[in-house]
mmCIF file of C-alpha atoms in Angstrom:
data_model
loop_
_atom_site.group_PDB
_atom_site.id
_atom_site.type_symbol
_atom_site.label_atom_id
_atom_site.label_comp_id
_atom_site.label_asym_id
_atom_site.label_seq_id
_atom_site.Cartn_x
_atom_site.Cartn_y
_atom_site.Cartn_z
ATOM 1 C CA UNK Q 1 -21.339 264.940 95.223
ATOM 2 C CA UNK Q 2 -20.283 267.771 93.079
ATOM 3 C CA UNK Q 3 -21.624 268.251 89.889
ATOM 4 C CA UNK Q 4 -18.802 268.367 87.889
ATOM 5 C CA UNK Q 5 -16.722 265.438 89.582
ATOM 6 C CA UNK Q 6 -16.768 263.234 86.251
ATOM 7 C CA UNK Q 7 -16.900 265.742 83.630
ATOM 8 C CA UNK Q 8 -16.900 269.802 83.078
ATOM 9 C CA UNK Q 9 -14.331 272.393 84.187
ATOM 10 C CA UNK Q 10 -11.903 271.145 87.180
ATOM 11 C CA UNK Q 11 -9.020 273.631 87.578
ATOM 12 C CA UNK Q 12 -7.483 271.554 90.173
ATOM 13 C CA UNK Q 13 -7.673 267.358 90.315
ATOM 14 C CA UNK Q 14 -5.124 267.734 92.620
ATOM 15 C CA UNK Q 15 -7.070 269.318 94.968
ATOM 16 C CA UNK Q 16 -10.679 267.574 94.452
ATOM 17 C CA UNK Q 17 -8.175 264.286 95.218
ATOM 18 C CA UNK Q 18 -7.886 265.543 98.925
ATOM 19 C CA UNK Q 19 -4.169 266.831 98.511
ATOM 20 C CA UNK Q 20 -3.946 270.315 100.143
ATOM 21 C CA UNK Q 21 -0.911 273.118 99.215
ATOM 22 C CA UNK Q 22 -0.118 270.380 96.638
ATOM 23 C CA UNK Q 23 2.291 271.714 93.539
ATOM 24 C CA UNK Q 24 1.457 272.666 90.269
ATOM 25 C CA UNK Q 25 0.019 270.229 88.193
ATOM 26 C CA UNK Q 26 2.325 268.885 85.049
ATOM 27 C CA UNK Q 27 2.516 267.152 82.653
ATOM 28 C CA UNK Q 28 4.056 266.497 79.071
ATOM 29 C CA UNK Q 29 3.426 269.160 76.081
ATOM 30 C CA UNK Q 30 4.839 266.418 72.983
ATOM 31 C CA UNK Q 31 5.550 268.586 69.811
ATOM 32 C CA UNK Q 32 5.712 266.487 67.101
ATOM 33 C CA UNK Q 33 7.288 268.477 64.658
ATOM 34 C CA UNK Q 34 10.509 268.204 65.930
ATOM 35 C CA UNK Q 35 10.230 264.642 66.544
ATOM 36 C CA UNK Q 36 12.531 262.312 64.639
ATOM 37 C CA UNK Q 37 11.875 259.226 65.827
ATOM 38 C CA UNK Q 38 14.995 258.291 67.190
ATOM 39 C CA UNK Q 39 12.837 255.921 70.218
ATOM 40 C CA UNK Q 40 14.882 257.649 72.704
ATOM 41 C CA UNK Q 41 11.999 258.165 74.661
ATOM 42 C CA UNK Q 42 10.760 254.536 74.752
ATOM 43 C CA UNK Q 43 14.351 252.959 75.614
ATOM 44 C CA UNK Q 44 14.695 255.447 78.726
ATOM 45 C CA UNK Q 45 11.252 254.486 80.077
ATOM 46 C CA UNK Q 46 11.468 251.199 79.295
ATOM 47 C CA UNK Q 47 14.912 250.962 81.695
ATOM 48 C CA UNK Q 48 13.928 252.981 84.141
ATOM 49 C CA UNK Q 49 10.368 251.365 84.877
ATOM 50 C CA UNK Q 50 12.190 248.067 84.423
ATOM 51 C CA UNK Q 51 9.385 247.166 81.528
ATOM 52 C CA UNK Q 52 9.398 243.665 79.820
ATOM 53 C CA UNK Q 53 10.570 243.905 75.871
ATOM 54 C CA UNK Q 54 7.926 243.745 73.805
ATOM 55 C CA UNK Q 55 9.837 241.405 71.733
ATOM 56 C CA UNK Q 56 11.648 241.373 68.193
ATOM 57 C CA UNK Q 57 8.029 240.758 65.423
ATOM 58 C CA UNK Q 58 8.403 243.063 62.862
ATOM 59 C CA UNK Q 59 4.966 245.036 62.214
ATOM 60 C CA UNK Q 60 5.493 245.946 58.762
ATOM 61 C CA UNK Q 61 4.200 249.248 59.848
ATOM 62 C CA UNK Q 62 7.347 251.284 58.618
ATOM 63 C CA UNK Q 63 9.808 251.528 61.698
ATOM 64 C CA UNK Q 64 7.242 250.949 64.445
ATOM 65 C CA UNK Q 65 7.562 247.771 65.938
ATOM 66 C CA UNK Q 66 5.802 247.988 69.107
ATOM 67 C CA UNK Q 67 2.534 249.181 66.973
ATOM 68 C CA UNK Q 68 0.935 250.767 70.039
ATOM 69 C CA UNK Q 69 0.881 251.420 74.002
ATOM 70 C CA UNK Q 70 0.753 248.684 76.349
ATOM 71 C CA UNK Q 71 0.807 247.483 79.959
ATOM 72 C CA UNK Q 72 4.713 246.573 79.134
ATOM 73 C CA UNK Q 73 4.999 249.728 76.292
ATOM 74 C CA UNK Q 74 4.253 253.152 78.420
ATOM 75 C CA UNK Q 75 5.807 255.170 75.412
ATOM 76 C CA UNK Q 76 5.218 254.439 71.533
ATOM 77 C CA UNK Q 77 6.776 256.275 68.411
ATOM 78 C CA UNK Q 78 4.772 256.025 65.864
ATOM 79 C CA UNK Q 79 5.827 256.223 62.741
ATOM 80 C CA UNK Q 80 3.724 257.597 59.538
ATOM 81 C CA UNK Q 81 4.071 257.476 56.071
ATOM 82 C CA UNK Q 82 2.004 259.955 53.561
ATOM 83 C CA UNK Q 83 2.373 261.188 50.318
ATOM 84 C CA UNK Q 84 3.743 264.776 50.569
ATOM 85 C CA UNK Q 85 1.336 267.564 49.839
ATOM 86 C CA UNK Q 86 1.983 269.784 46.793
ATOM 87 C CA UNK Q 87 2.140 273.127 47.322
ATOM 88 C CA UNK Q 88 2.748 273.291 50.985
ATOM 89 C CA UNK Q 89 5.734 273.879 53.179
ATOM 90 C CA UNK Q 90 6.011 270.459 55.392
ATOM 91 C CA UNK Q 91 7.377 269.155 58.671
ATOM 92 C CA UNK Q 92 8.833 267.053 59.402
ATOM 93 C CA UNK Q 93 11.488 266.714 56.334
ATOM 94 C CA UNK Q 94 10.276 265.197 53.598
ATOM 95 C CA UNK Q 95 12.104 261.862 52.778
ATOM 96 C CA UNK Q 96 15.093 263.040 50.310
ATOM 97 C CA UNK Q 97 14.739 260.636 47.817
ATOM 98 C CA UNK Q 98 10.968 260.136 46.965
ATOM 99 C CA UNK Q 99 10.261 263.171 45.129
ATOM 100 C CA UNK Q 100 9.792 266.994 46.756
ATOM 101 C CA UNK Q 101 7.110 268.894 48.086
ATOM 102 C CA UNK Q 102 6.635 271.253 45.385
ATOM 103 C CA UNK Q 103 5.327 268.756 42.970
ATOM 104 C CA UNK Q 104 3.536 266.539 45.294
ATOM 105 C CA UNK Q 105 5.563 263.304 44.918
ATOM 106 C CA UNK Q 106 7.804 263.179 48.417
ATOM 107 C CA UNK Q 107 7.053 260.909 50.948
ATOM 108 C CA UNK Q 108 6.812 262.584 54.307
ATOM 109 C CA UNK Q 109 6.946 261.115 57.408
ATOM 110 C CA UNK Q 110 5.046 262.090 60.524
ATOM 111 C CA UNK Q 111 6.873 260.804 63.689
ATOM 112 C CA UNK Q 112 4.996 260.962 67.691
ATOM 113 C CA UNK Q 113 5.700 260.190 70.836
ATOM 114 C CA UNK Q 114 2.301 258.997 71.779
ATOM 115 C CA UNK Q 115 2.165 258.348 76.244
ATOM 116 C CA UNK Q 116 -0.791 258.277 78.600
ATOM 117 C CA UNK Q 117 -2.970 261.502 78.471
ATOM 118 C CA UNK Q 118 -3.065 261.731 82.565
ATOM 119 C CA UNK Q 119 -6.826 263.110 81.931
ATOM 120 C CA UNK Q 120 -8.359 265.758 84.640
ATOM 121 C CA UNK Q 121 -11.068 263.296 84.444
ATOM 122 C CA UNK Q 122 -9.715 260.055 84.755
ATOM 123 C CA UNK Q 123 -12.299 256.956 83.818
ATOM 124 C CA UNK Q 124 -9.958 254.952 84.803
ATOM 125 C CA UNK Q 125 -9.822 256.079 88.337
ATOM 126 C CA UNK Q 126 -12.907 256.686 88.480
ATOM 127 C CA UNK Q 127 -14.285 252.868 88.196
ATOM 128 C CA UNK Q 128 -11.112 251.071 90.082
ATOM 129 C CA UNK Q 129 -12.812 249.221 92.800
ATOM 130 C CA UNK Q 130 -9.537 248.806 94.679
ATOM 131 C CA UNK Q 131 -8.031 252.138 94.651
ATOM 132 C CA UNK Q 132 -5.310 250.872 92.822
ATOM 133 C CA UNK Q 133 -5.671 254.028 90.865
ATOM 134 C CA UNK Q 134 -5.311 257.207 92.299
ATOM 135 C CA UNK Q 135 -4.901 260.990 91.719
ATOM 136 C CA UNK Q 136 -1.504 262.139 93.308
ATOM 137 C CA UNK Q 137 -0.712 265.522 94.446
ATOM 138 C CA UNK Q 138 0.897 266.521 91.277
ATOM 139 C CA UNK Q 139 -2.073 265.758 88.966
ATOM 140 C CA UNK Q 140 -1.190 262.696 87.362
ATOM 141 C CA UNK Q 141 -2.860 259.207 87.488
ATOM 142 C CA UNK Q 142 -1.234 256.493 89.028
ATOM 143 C CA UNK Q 143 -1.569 252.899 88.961
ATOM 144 C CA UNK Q 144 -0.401 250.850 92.159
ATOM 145 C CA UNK Q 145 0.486 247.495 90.818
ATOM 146 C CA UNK Q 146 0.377 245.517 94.145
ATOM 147 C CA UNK Q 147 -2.889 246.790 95.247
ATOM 148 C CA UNK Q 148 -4.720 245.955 91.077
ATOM 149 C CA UNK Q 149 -6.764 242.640 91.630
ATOM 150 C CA UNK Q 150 -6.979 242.258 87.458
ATOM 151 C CA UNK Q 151 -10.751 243.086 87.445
ATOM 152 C CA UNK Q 152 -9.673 244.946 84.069
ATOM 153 C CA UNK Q 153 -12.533 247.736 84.517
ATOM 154 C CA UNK Q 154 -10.064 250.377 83.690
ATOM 155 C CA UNK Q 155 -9.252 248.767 80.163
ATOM 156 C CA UNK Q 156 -12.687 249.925 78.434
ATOM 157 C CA UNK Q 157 -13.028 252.428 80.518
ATOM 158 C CA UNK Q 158 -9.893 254.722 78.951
ATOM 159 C CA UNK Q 159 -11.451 256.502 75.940
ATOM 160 C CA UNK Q 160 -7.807 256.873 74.748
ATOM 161 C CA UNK Q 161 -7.012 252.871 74.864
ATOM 162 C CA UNK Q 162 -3.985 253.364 76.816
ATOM 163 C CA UNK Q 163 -4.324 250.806 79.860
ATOM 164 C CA UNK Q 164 -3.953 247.202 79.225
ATOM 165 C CA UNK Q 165 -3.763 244.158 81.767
ATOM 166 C CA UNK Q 166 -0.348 241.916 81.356
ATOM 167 C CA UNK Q 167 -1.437 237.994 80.304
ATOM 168 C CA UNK Q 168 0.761 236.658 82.628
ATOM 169 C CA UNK Q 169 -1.608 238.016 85.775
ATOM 170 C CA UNK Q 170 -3.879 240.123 84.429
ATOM 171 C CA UNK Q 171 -2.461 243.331 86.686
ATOM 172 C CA UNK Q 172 -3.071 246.778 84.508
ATOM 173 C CA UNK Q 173 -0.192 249.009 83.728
ATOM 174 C CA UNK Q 174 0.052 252.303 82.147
ATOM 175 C CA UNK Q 175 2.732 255.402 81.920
ATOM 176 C CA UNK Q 176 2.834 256.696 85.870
ATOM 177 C CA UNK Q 177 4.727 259.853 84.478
ATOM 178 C CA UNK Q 178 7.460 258.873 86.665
ATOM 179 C CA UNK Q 179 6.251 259.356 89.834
ATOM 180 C CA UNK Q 180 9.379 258.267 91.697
ATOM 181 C CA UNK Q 181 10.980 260.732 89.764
ATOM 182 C CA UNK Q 182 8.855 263.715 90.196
ATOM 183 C CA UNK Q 183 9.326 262.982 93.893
ATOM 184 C CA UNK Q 184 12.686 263.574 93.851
ATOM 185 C CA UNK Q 185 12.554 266.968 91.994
ATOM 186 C CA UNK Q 186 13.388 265.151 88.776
ATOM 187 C CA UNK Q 187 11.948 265.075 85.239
ATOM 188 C CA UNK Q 188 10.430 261.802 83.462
ATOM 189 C CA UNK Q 189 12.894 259.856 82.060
ATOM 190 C CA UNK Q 190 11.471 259.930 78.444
ATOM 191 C CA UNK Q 191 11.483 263.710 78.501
ATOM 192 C CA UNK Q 192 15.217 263.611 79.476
ATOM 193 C CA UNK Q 193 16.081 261.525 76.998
ATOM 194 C CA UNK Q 194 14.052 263.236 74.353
ATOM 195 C CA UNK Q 195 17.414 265.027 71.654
ATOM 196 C CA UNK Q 196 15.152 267.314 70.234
ATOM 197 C CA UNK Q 197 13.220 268.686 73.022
ATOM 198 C CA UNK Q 198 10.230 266.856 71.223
ATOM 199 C CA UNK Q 199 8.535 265.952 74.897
ATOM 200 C CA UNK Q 200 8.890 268.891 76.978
ATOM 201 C CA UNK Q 201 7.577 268.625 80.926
ATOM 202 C CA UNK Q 202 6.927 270.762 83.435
ATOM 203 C CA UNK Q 203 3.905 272.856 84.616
ATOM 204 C CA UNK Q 204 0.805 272.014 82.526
ATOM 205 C CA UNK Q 205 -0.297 276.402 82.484
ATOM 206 C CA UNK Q 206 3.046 276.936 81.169
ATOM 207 C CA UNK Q 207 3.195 273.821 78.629
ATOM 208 C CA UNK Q 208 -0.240 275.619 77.259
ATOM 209 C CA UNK Q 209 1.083 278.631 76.464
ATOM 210 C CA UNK Q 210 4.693 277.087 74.881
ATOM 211 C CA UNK Q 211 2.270 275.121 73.238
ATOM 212 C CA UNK Q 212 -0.140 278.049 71.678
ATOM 213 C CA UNK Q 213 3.401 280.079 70.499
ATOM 214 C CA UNK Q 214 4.874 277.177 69.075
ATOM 215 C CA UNK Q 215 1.783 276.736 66.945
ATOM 216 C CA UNK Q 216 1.560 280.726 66.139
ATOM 217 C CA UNK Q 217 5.260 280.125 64.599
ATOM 218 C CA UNK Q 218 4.566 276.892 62.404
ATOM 219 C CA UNK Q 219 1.819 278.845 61.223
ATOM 220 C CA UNK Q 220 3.628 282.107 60.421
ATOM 221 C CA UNK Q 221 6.126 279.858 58.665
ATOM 222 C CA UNK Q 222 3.252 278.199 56.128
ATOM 223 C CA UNK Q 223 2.827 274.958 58.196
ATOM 224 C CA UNK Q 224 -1.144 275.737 58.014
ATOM 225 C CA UNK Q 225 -1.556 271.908 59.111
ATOM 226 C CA UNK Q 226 0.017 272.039 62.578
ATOM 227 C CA UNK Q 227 -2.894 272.106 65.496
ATOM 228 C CA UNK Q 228 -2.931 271.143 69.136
ATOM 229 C CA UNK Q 229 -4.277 268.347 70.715
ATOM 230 C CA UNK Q 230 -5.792 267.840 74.519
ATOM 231 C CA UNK Q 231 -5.096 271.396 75.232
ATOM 232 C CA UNK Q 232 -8.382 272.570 75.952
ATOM 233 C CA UNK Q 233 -9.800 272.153 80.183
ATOM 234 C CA UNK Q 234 -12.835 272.248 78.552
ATOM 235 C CA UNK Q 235 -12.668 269.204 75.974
ATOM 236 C CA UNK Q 236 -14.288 265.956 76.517
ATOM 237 C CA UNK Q 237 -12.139 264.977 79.383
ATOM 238 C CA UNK Q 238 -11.452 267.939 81.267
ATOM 239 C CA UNK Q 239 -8.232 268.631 79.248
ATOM 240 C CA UNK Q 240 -4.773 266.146 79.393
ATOM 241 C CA UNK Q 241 -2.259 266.078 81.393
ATOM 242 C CA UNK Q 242 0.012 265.208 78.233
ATOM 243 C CA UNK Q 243 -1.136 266.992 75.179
ATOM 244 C CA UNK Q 244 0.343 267.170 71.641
ATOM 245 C CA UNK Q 245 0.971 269.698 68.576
ATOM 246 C CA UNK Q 246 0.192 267.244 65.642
ATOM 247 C CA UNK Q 247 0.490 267.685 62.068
ATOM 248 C CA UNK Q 248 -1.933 265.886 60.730
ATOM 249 C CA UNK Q 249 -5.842 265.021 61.307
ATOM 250 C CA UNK Q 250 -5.938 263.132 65.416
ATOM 251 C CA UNK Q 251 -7.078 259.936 63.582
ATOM 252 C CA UNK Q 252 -3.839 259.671 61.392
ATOM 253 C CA UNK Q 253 -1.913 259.177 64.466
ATOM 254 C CA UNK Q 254 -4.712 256.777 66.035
ATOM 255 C CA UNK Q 255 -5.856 259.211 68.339
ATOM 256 C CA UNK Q 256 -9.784 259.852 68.813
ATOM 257 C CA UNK Q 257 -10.967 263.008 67.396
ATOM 258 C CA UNK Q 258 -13.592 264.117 69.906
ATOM 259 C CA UNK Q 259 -12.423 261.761 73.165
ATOM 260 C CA UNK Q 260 -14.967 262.032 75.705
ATOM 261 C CA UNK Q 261 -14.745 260.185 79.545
ATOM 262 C CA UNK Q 262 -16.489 256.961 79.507
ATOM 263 C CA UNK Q 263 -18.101 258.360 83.712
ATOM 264 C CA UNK Q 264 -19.423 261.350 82.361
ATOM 265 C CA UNK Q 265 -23.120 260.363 82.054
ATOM 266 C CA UNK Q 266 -23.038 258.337 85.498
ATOM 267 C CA UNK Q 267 -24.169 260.215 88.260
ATOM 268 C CA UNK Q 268 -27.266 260.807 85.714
ATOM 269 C CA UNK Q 269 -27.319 257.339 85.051
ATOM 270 C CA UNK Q 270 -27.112 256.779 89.173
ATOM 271 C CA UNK Q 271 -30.322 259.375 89.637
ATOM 272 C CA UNK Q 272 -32.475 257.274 87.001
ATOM 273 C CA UNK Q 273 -31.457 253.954 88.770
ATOM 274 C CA UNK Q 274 -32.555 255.281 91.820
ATOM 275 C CA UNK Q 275 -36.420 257.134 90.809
ATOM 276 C CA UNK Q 276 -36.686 253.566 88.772
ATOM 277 C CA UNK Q 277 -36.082 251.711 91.774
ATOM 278 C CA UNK Q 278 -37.985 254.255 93.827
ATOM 279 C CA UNK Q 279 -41.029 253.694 91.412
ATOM 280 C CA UNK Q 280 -40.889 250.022 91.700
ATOM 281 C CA UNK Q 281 -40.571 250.090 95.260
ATOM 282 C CA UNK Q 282 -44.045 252.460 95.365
ATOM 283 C CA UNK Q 283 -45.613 249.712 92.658
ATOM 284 C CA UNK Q 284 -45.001 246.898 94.741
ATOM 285 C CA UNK Q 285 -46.474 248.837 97.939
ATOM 286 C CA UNK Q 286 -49.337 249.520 96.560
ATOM 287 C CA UNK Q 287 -49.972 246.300 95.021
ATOM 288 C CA UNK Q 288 -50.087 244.858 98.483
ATOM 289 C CA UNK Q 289 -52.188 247.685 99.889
ATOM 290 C CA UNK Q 290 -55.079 247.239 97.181
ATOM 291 C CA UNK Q 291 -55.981 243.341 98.104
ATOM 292 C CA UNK Q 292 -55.973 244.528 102.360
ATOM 293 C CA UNK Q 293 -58.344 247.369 101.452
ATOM 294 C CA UNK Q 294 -60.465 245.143 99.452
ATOM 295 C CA UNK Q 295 -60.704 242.536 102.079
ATOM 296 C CA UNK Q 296 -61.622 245.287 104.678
ATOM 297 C CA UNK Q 297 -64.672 246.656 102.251
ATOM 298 C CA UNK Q 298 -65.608 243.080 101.594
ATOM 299 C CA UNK Q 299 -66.052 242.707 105.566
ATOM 300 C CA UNK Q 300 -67.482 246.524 106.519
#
């Protein structure tokens, strides 16, 4: 087993999956300061997957009424609502008629197209018992729906909270970054939808450095807040397969600061089981062997 199979460096999942001459790996690079919240992105997934609605229950969350991902939700817009810094130049737009930026009394809204984070190190693949999960040859993470027996290990297992089982048979779902799609030489659906050009795809290397130039502008212009997201190959998870430019603090937008892979720590865990059990096994030996020696010196 190699030693950095649930956590560290891993420049290709692709390849540690077993796919050989297998593509670049991609993914989605989600900047969310051009985001406007139109849901664009969650209609078009929502009718290409053929998803369930989520329903019509008003959150009172602002304009987010599907509150979060789900196994029927595989793309959210949330939807943010702050008091507008003074002093600062902001994105997106602050709302018109609550005030302006200069004296601190706008209203600004922060808008994000959150998705599943396709990690290098997937938990959730990791502790499938089915192989309903798997790694396929373009780097994302894949759930196959008819193989899932609802054992729902996968569920606490995502440090992101991203997969969820459906009630009516407890089978998990999550975002498959359109799979079908990428098999036919086409883009994800939500990316093609996407007006702005908010969730841009394509080959993860390149989304990094779009992503590192976009931020180098927001900053030139004054937007000192704007900072990327799952970027790093060396973060918690091996780096995401869809990472964002935010605008705000990770936990404003209900994302974990400092995600790490629920796996990491169990091939250490594994090598303590076993001297444990090793130990026992040696107690239990020579708790046997100590009553036939004593017999044998009784007799001699």
């Amino acid at each position: 087993m190699r030693d950095n199979l649930f956590s560290g460096l891993e420049p290709d999942p692709a390849a540690d999956a077993g796919h050989r001459n297998a593509p670049p790996r991609v993914g989605f690079f989600t900047d969310t300061s051009v985001c406007i919240g139109c849901k664009a992105c969650e209609v078009a997934c929502k009718e290409w997957n053929a998803l369930p609605e989520d329903g019509l229950s008003l959150t009172g969350m602002s304009y987010d009424n599907t509150a979060g991902l789900g196994a029927s939700t595989w793309r959210h817009v949330a939807f943010i609502e702050q008091p507008a810094p003074a002093g600062r130049t902001q994105l997106p737009l602050v709302e018109p008629d609550a005030g302006t930026p200069e004296d601190g009394s706008g209203v600004r809204w922060l808008m994000s197209s959150d998705v599943c984070k396709h990690c290098t190190h997937a938990a959730c693949l990791d502790v499938c018992p089915t192989g309903s999960l798997f790694r396929t040859e373009f780097g994302t993470v894949v759930v196959q729906e008819d193989i899932c027996n609802g054992c729902g290990y996968c569920v606490p297992a995502c440090p992101y909270g991203v997969i969820e089982q459906r009630p009516e048979d407890g089978r998990a779902f999550k975002c498959t970054l359109c799979y079908d799609r990428l098999g036919a030489g086409q883009e994800p659906a939500c990316a093609k939808a996407c007006p702005t050009e908010s969730i841009q795809f394509g080959p993860l290397d390149e989304l990094r450095e779009r992503a590192a130039l976009r931020v180098e502008q927001l900053h030139t212009a004054g937007v000192a807040e704007a900072r990327l997201y799952g970027h790093e190959p060396d973060n918690g998870v091996g780096g995401d397969g869809a990472f964002f430019l935010l605008m705000d603090e990770p936990e404003v937008y209900g994302m974990p600061p400092d995600p790490v892979v629920t796996t990491r720590d169990l091939p250490a865990m594994w090598r303590h089981a076993g001297i444990a059990a090793l130990s026992l096994a040696a107690g239990a030996a020579l708790s046997f062997s100590i009553p036939s020696l004593t017999r044998r010196s009784g007799r001699t």
